[in-house]
Coordinates of C-alpha atoms and ligand atoms in Angstrom, one line a residue:
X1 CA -14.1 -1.3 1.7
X2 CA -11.2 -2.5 -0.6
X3 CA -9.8 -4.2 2.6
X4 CA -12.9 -6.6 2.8
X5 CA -11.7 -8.6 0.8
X6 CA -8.5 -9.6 2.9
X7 CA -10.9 -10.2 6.1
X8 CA -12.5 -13.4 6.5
X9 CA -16.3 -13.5 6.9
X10 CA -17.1 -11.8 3.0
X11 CA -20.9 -11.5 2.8
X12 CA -22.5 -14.7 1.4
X13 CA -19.5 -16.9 3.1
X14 CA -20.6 -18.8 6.1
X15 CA -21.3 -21.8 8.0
X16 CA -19.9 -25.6 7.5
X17 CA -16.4 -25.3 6.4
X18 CA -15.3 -27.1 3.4
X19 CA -11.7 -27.3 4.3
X20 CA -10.1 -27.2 7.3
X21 CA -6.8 -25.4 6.6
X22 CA -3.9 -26.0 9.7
X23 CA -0.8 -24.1 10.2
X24 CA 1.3 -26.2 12.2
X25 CA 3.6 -25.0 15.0
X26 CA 6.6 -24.2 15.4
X27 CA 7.7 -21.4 13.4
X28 CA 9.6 -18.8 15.5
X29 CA 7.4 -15.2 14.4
X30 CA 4.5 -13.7 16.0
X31 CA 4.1 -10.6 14.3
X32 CA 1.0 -11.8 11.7
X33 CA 0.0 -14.6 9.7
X34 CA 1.3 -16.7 7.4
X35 CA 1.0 -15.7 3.4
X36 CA 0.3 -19.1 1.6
X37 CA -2.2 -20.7 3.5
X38 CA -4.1 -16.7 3.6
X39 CA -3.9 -17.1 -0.4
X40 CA -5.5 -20.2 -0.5
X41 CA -8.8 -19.1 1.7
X42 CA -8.7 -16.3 -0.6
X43 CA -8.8 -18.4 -3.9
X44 CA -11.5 -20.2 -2.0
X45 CA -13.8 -17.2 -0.9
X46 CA -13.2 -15.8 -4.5
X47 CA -14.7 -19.6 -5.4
X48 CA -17.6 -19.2 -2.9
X49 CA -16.0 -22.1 -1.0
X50 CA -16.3 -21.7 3.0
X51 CA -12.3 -22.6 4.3
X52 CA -11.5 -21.7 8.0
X53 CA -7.9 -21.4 8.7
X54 CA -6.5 -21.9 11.7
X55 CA -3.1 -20.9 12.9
X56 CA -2.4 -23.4 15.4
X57 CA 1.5 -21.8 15.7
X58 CA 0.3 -18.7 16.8
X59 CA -1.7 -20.2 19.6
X60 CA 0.7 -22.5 20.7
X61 CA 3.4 -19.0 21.1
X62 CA 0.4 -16.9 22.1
X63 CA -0.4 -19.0 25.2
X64 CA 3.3 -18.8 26.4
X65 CA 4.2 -15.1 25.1
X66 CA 4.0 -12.8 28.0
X67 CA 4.4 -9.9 25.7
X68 CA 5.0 -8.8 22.8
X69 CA 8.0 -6.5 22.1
X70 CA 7.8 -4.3 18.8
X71 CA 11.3 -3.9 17.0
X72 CA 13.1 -1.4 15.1
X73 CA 12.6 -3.6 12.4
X74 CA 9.7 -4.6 10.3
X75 CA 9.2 -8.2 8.4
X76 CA 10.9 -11.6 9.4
X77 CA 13.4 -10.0 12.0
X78 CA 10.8 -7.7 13.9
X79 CA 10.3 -10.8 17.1
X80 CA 11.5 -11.4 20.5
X81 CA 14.1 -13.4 19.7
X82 CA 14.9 -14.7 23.3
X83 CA 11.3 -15.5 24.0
X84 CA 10.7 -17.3 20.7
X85 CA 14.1 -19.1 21.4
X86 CA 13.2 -20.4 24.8
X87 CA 9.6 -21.6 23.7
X88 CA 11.4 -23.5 20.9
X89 CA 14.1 -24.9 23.3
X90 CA 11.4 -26.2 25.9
X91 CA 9.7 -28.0 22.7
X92 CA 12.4 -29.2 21.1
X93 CA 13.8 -30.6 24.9
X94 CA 9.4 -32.1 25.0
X95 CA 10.5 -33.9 21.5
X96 CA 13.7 -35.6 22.2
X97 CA 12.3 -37.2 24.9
X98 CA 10.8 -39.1 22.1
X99 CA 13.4 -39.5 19.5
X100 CA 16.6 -41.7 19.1
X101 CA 20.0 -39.6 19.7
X102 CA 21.0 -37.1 17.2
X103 CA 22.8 -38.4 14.5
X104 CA 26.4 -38.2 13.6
X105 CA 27.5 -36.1 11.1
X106 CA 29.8 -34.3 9.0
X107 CA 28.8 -30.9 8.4
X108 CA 25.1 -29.9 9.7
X109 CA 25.6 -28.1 12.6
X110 CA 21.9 -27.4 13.2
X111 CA 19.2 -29.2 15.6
X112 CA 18.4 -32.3 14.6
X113 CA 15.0 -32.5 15.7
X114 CA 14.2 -29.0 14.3
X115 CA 15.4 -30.3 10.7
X116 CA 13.8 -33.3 10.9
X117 CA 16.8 -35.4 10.6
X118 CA 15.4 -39.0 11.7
X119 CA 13.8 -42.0 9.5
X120 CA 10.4 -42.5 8.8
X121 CA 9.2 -44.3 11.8
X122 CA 11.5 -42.2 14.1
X123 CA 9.8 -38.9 13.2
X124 CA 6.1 -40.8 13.3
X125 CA 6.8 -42.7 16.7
X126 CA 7.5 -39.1 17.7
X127 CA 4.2 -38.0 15.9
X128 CA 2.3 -40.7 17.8
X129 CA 3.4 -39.3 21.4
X130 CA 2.7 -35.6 20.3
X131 CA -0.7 -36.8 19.6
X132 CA -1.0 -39.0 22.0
X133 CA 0.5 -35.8 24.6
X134 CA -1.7 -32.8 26.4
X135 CA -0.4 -31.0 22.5
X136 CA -2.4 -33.7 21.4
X137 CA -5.2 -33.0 23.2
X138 CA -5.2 -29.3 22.7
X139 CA -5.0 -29.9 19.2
X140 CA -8.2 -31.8 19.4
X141 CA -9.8 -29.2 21.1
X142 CA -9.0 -27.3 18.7
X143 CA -10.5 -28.8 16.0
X144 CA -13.5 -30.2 17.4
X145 CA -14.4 -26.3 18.0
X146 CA -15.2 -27.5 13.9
X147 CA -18.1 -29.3 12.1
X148 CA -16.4 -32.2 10.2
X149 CA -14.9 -30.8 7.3
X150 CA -14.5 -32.6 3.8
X151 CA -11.3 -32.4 3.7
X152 CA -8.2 -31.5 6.3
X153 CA -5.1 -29.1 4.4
X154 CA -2.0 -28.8 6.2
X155 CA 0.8 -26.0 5.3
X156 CA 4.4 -27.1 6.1
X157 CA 6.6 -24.3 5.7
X158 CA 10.1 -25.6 7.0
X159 CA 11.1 -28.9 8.4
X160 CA 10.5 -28.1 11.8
X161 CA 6.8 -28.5 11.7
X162 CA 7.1 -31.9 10.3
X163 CA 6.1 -33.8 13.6
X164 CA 3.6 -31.8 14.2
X165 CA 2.0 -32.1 10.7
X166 CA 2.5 -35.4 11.5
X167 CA 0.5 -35.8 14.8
X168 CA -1.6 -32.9 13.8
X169 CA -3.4 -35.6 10.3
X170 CA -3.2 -38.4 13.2
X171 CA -5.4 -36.4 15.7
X172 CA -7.9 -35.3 12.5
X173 CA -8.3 -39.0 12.1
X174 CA -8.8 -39.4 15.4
X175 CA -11.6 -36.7 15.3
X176 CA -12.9 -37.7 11.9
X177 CA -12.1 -40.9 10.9
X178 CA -10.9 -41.0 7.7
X179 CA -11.0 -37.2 6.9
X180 CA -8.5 -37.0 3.9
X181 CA -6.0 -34.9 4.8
X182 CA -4.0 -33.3 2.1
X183 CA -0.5 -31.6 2.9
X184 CA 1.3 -28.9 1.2
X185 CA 3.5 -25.8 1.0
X186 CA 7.3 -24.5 0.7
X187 CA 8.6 -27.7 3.0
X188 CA 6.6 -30.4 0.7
X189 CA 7.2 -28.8 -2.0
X190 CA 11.2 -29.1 -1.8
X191 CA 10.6 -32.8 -0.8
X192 CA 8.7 -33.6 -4.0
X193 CA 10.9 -36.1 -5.7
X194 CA 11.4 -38.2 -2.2
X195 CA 7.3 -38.0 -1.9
X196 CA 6.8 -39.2 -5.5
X197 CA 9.3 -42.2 -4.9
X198 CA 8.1 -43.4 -2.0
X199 CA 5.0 -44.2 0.0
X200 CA 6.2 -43.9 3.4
X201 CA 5.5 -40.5 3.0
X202 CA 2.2 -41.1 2.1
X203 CA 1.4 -42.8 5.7
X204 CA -0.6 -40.1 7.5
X205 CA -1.0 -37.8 4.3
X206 CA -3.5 -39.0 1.8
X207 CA -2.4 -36.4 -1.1
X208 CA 0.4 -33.9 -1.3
X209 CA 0.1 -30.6 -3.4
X210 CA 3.8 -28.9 -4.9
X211 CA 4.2 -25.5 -5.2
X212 CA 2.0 -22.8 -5.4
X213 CA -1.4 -24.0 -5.5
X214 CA -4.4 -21.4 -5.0
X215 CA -6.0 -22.9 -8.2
X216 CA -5.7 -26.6 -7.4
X217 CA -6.6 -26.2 -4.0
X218 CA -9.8 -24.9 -4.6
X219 CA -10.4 -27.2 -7.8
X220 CA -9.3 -30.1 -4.4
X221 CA -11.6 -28.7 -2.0
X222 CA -14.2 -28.6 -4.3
X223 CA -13.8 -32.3 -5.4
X224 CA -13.9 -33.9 -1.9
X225 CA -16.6 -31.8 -1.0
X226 CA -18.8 -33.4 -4.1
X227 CA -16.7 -36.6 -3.8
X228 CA -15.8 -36.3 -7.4
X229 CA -12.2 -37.5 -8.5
X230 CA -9.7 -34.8 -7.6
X231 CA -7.2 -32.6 -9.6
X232 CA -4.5 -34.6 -11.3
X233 CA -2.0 -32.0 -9.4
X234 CA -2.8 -33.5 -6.0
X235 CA -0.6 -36.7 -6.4
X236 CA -0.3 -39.9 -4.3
X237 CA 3.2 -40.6 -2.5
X238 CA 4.8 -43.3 -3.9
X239 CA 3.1 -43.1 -7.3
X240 CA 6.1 -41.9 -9.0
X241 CA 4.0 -38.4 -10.3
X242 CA 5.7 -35.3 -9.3
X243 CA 3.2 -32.3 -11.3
X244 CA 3.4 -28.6 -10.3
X245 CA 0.3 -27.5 -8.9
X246 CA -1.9 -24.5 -10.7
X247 CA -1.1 -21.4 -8.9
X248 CA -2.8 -18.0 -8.7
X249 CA -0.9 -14.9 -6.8
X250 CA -3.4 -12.1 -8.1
X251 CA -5.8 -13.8 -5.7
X252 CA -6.3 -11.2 -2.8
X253 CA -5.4 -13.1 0.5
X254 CA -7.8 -13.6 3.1
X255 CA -6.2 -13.5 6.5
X256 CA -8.3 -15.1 9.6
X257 CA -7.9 -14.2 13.2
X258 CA -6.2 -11.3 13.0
X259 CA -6.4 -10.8 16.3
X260 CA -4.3 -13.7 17.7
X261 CA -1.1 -11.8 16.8
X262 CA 0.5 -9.2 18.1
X263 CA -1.8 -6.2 18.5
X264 CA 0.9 -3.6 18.0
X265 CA 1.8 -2.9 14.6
X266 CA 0.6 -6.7 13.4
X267 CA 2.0 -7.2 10.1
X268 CA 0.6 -8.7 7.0
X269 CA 2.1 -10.7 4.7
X270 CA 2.2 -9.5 0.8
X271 CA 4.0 -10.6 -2.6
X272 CA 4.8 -8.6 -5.6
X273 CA 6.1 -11.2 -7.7
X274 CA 7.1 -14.9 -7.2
X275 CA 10.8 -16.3 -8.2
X276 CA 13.9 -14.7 -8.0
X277 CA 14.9 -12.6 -10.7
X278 CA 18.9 -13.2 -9.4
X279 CA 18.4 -17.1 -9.6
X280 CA 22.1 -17.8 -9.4
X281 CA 23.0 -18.5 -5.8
X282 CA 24.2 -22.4 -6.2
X283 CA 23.6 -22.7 -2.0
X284 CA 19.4 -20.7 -2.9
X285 CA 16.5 -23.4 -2.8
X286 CA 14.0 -20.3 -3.6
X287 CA 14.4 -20.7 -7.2
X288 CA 14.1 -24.6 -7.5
X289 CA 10.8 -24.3 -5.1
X290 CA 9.5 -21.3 -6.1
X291 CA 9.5 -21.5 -10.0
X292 CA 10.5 -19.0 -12.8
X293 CA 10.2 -15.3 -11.5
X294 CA 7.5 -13.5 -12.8
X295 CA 5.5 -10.4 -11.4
X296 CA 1.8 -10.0 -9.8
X297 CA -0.6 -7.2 -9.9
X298 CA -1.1 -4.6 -7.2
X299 CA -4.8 -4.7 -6.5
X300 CA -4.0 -7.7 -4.4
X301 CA -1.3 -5.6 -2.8
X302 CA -3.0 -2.8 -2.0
X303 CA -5.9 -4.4 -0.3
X304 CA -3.0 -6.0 1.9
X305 CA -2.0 -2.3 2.1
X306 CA -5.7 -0.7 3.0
X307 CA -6.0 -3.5 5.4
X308 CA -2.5 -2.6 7.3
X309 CA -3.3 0.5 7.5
X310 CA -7.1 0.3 8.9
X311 CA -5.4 -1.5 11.9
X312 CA -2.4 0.0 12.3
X313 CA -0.2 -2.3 11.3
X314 CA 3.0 -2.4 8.7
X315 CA 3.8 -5.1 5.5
X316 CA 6.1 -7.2 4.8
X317 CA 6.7 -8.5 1.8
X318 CA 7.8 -12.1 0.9
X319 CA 8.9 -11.5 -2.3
X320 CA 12.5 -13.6 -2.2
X321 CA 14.0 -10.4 -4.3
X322 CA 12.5 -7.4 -5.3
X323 CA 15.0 -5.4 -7.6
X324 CA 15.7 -1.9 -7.4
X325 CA 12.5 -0.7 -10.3
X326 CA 9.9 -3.0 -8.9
X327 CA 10.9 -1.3 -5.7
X328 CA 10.3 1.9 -7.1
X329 CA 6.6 0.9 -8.4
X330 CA 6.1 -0.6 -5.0
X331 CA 6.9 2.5 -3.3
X332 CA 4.4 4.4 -5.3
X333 CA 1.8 2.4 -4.9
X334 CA 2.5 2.0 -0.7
X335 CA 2.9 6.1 -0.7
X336 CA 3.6 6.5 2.8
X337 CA 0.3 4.4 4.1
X338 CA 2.0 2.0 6.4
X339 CA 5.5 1.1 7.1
X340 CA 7.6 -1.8 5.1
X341 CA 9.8 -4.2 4.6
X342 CA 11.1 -6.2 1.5
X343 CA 14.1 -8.4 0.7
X344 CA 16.5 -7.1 -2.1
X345 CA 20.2 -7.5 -3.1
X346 CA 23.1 -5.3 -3.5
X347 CA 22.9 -3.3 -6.4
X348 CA 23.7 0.4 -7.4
X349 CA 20.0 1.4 -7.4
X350 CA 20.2 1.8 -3.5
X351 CA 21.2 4.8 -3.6
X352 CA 21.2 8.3 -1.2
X353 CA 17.9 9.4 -3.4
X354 CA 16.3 6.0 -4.2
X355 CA 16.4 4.8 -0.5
X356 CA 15.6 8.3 0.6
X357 CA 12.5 7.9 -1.5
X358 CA 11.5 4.6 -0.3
X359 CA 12.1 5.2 3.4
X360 CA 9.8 8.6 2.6
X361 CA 6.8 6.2 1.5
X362 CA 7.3 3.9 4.0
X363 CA 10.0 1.8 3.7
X364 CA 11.5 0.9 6.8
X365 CA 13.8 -2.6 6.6
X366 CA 15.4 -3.7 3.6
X367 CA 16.9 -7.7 3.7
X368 CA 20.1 -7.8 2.1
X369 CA 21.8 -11.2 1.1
X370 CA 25.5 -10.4 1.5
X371 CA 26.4 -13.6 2.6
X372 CA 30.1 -13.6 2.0
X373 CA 33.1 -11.6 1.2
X374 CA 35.5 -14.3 0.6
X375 CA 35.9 -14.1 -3.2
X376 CA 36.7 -17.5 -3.9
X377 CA 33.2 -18.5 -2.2
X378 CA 31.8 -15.6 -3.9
X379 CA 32.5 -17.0 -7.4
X380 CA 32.1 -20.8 -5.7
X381 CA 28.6 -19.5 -5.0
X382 CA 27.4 -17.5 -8.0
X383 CA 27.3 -14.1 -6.1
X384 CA 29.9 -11.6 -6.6
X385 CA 29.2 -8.3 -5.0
X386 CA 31.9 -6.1 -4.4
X387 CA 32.7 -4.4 -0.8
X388 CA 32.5 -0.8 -2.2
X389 CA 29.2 -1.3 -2.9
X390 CA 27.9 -3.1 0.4
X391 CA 29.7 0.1 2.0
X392 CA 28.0 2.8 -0.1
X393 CA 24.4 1.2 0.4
X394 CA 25.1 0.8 4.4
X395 CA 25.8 4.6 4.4
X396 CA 23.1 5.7 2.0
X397 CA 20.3 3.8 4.4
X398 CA 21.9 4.5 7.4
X399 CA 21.7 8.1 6.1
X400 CA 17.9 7.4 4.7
X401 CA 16.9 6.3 8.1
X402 CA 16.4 3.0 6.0
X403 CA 17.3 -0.4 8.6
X404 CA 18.9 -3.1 7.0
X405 CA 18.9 -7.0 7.7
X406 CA 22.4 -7.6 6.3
X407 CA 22.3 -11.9 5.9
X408 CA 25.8 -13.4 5.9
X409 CA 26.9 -17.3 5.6
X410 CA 30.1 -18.7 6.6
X411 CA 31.2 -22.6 6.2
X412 CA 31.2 -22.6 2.2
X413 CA 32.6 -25.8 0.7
X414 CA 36.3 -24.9 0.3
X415 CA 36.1 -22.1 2.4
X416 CA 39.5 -20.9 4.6
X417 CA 37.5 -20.4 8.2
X418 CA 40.1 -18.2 9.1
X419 CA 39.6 -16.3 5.7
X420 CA 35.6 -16.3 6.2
X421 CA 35.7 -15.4 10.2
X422 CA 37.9 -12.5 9.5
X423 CA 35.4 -10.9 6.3
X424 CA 32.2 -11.6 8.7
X425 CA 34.0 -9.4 11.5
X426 CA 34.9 -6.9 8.8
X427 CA 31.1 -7.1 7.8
X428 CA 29.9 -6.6 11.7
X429 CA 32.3 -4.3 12.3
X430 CA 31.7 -1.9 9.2
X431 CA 27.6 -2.0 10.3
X432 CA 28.6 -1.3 13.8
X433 CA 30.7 2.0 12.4
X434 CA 28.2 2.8 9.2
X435 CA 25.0 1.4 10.0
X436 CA 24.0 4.1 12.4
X437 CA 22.1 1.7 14.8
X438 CA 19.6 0.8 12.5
X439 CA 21.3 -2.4 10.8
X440 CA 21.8 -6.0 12.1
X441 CA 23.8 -8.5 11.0
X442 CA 22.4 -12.0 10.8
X443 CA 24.9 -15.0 10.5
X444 CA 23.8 -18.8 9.4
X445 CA 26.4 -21.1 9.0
X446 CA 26.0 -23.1 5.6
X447 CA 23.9 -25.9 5.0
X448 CA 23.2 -28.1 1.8
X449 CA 19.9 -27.9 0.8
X450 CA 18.3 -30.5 -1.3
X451 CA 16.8 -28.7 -3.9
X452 CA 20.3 -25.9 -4.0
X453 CA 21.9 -26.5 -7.3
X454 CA 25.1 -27.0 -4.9
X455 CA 23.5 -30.5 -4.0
X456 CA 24.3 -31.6 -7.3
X457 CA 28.4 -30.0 -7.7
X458 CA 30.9 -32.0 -8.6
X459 CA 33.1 -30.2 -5.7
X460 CA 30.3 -31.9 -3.4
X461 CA 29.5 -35.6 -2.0
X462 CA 26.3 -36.0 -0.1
X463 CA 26.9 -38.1 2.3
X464 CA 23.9 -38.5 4.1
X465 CA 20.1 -37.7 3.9
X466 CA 16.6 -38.1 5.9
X467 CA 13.6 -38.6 4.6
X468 CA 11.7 -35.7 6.4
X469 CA 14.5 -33.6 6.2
X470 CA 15.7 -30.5 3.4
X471 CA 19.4 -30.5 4.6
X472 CA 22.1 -33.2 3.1
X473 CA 25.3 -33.8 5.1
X474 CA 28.4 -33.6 2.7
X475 CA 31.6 -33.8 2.5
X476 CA 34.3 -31.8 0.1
X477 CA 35.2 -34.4 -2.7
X478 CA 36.9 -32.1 -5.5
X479 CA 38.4 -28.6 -5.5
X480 CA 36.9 -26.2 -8.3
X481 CA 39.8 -24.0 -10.1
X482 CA 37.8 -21.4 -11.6
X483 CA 34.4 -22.2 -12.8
X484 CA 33.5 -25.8 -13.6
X485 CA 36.8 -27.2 -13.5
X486 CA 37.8 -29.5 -10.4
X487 CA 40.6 -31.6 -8.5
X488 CA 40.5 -34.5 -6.6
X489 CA 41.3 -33.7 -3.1
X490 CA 44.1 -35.9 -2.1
X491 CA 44.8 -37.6 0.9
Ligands
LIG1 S1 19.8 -16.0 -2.5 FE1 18.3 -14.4 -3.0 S2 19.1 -13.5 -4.9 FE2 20.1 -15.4 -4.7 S3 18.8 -16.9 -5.8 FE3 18.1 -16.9 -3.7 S4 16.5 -15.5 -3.6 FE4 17.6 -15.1 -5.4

């Protein structure tokens, strides 16, 4: 029964939807739904507000998935890589059809279409021929499955569902002229400055909401559904007011079509706490979009929990650190009901008897962010972690029968590649040897994010930006020696 109240369709919710709430594709995971948009049709059930939320991402992989593969792994990395790759490559080859060449640049190495690195009427001209595309049309069907709802919310999570946010308000409008369609989520939320300077955003989005927002969404939802004036948190682009939503994360989520995912071991998404408690990595956006770290109650955690369990299925949590105590709690509470994931750091409480423990009540993946061994980009980063210790946590799991994620970055400012391609190989190589099978090392070359305190180093000139985009190009421009002290580079 405590699991009710993570399933949509509580008694005494029903019928016209107040809010429909759109996850846009194309996010690469299939395993379960999305946490943020399942806390804000919680706030709203808790509110007696009717919100239907629908995960058009999943449907667009589910209808060219032809299975599903369970991993080793539980959380982010538990996915058919290749598959998910492929159905991202055909959309991505759909979406350049439409947009100009990919820009020149110094240092992002990524897709440009994927991190939405185009002007304003590039992306929407792209928008327009989504929409206007058989997506566009699916879309619609889609949505007209609905009653017109007072208000349209869409959740952009990373830049890669920008154009179809985009086309996804512009067929809404088509449905429902004028429908206000209100846009929010991690991807917005690190674009806030850019949205309150300028309107252009503000084009196919009526309002935008920044950060987390279970309170003001339902305080929004309720106001267009009276047509009374709307929370002062849901802001205008262009109008120069950039204020923090109201947030809620003791709210117990309420997850929607549950069975669109994978049926074998689905996953739910939960959080323990929001923020980092680290909050030093100078290259980390999380604690810029996510706010000061502070931790949330279990009842909404163990409803997640009951729920996984009645169907099978494991957790992952999406905490962006849970240190080595909280772990411990979390442990407690889980006891062995389903299987687990979370994403930690390198620290001497992973040890043989803690993560022998853990794995005993369920833990089965931990997410490590090792990034780099290279001291200098250690210190240039604000993350010094010392080998020994990386070593005696890869036995210890490996031992526990605990899996590890272990997340490494090369292409630091000021970085020797040699130097950096030599400690990620010493990395692989040391999981290969210690990690017992049960370990995988995931390597992202680095980018500047916006919001990354790096974005504002002296060591650092942006060189370029995009309007839809997170990532900065850059260029090298002074050499730190030490902390906070730099040198022109010369020549
Ligand atoms: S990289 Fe991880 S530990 Fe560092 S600030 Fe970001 S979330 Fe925290």
């Amino acid at each position: 029964m405590v699991a009710e109240a993570c399933i949509e369709g509580k008694p005494g919710v029903g019928g016209h939807a107040a809010c429909l709430l759109l996850v846009p594709p194309l996010i690469k995971y299939a395993a379960g739904p999305l946490l943020g948009p399942a806390m804000l049709k919680g706030a709203a059930a808790a509110a007696g507000l009717h919100v239907r939320l629908i995960d058009m991402n999943i449907r667009y992989l589910r209808d060219r998935l032809t299975q599903s593969n369970v991993s080793d792994l539980v959380g982010d990395h538990d996915r058919d890589t290749a598959a998910l790759r492929r159905i991202e490559e055909a959309w991505l080859a759909e979406a350049r059809d439409w947009l100009p060449s990919a820009p020149q640049t110094e240092r992002v190495r990524v897709d440009a279409c994927s991190a939405a690195m185009y002007e304003f009427e590039e992306i929407e001209h792209a928008a327009q021929k989504l929409a206007a595309s058989v997506h566009g049309s699916w879309m619609e069907r889609l949505l007209s499955e609905h009653a017109r709802p007072s208000c349209v919310g869409v959740s952009i999570m990373f830049s890669g569902q920008v154009i179809w946010a985009l086309a996804t308000a512009i067929v809404a409008n088509r449905i429902w002229p004028s429908v206000p369609v209100l846009a929010g989520g991690a991807h917005i939320t690190a674009l806030k400055d850019e949205i309150a300077a300028d309107s252009r955003y503000g084009r196919h989005f009526d309002r935008f909401v920044f950060g987390y927002a279970e309170t003001t969404f339902v305080d929004a939802v309720r106001s267009y559904s009276r047509g009374v004036v709307l929370p002062e948190e849901c802001v205008k682009a262009g109008e120069r007011c950039v204020r923090i939503a109201r947030s809620d994360g003791n709210v117990a989520p309420e997850f929607e079509g549950l069975d669109h995912y994978r049926r074998e071991r689905t996953t739910l998404p939960a959080q323990f706490s929001r923020g980092c408690a680290y909050g030093k990595c100078r290259f980390c956006t999380y604690p810029a979009v996510e706010g000061a770290y502070h931790t949330l109650e279990e009842s909404p955690v163990n409803a997640v929990i009951d729920l996984a369990a009645e169907i099978g299925g494991a957790v992952s949590f999406k905490d962006s650190l849970i240190v080595g105590k909280r772990l411990e709690s979390l442990s407690r509470l889980i006891a062995g009901r389903v299987q687990w994931s979370a994403c930690t750091k390198l620290h001497p409480w992973l040890n043989a008897e803690n993560l022998a423990a853990i794995r005993q009540n369920g833990c089965r993946t931990l997410e490590l962010g090792v990034e780099t061994f290279v001291g200098a980009s250690q210190r240039f980063i604000g993350k010094v972690q010392t080998r020994e210790l990386f070593e005696s946590v890869l036995t210890d799991a490996s031992q526990a029968g605990v899996g590890l994620v272990v997340n490494t970055i090369t292409g630091f400012p000021f970085e020797a590649p040699d130097e950096a391609e030599r400690e990620y190989e010493a990395i692989r190589s040391l999981v290969d040897r210690v990690g017992g099978g049960r370990c995988k090392v995931e390597h992202n070359r680095f980018e500047l994010e916006r919001r990354a305190p790096l974005a504002t180093d002296r060591g650092i000139r942006v060189t370029r930006s995009w309007p839809w985009s997170s990532l900065l190009d850059w260029e090298e421009a002074e050499r730190p020696i030490g902390r906070g002290v730099s040198l022109p580079i010369l020549g």
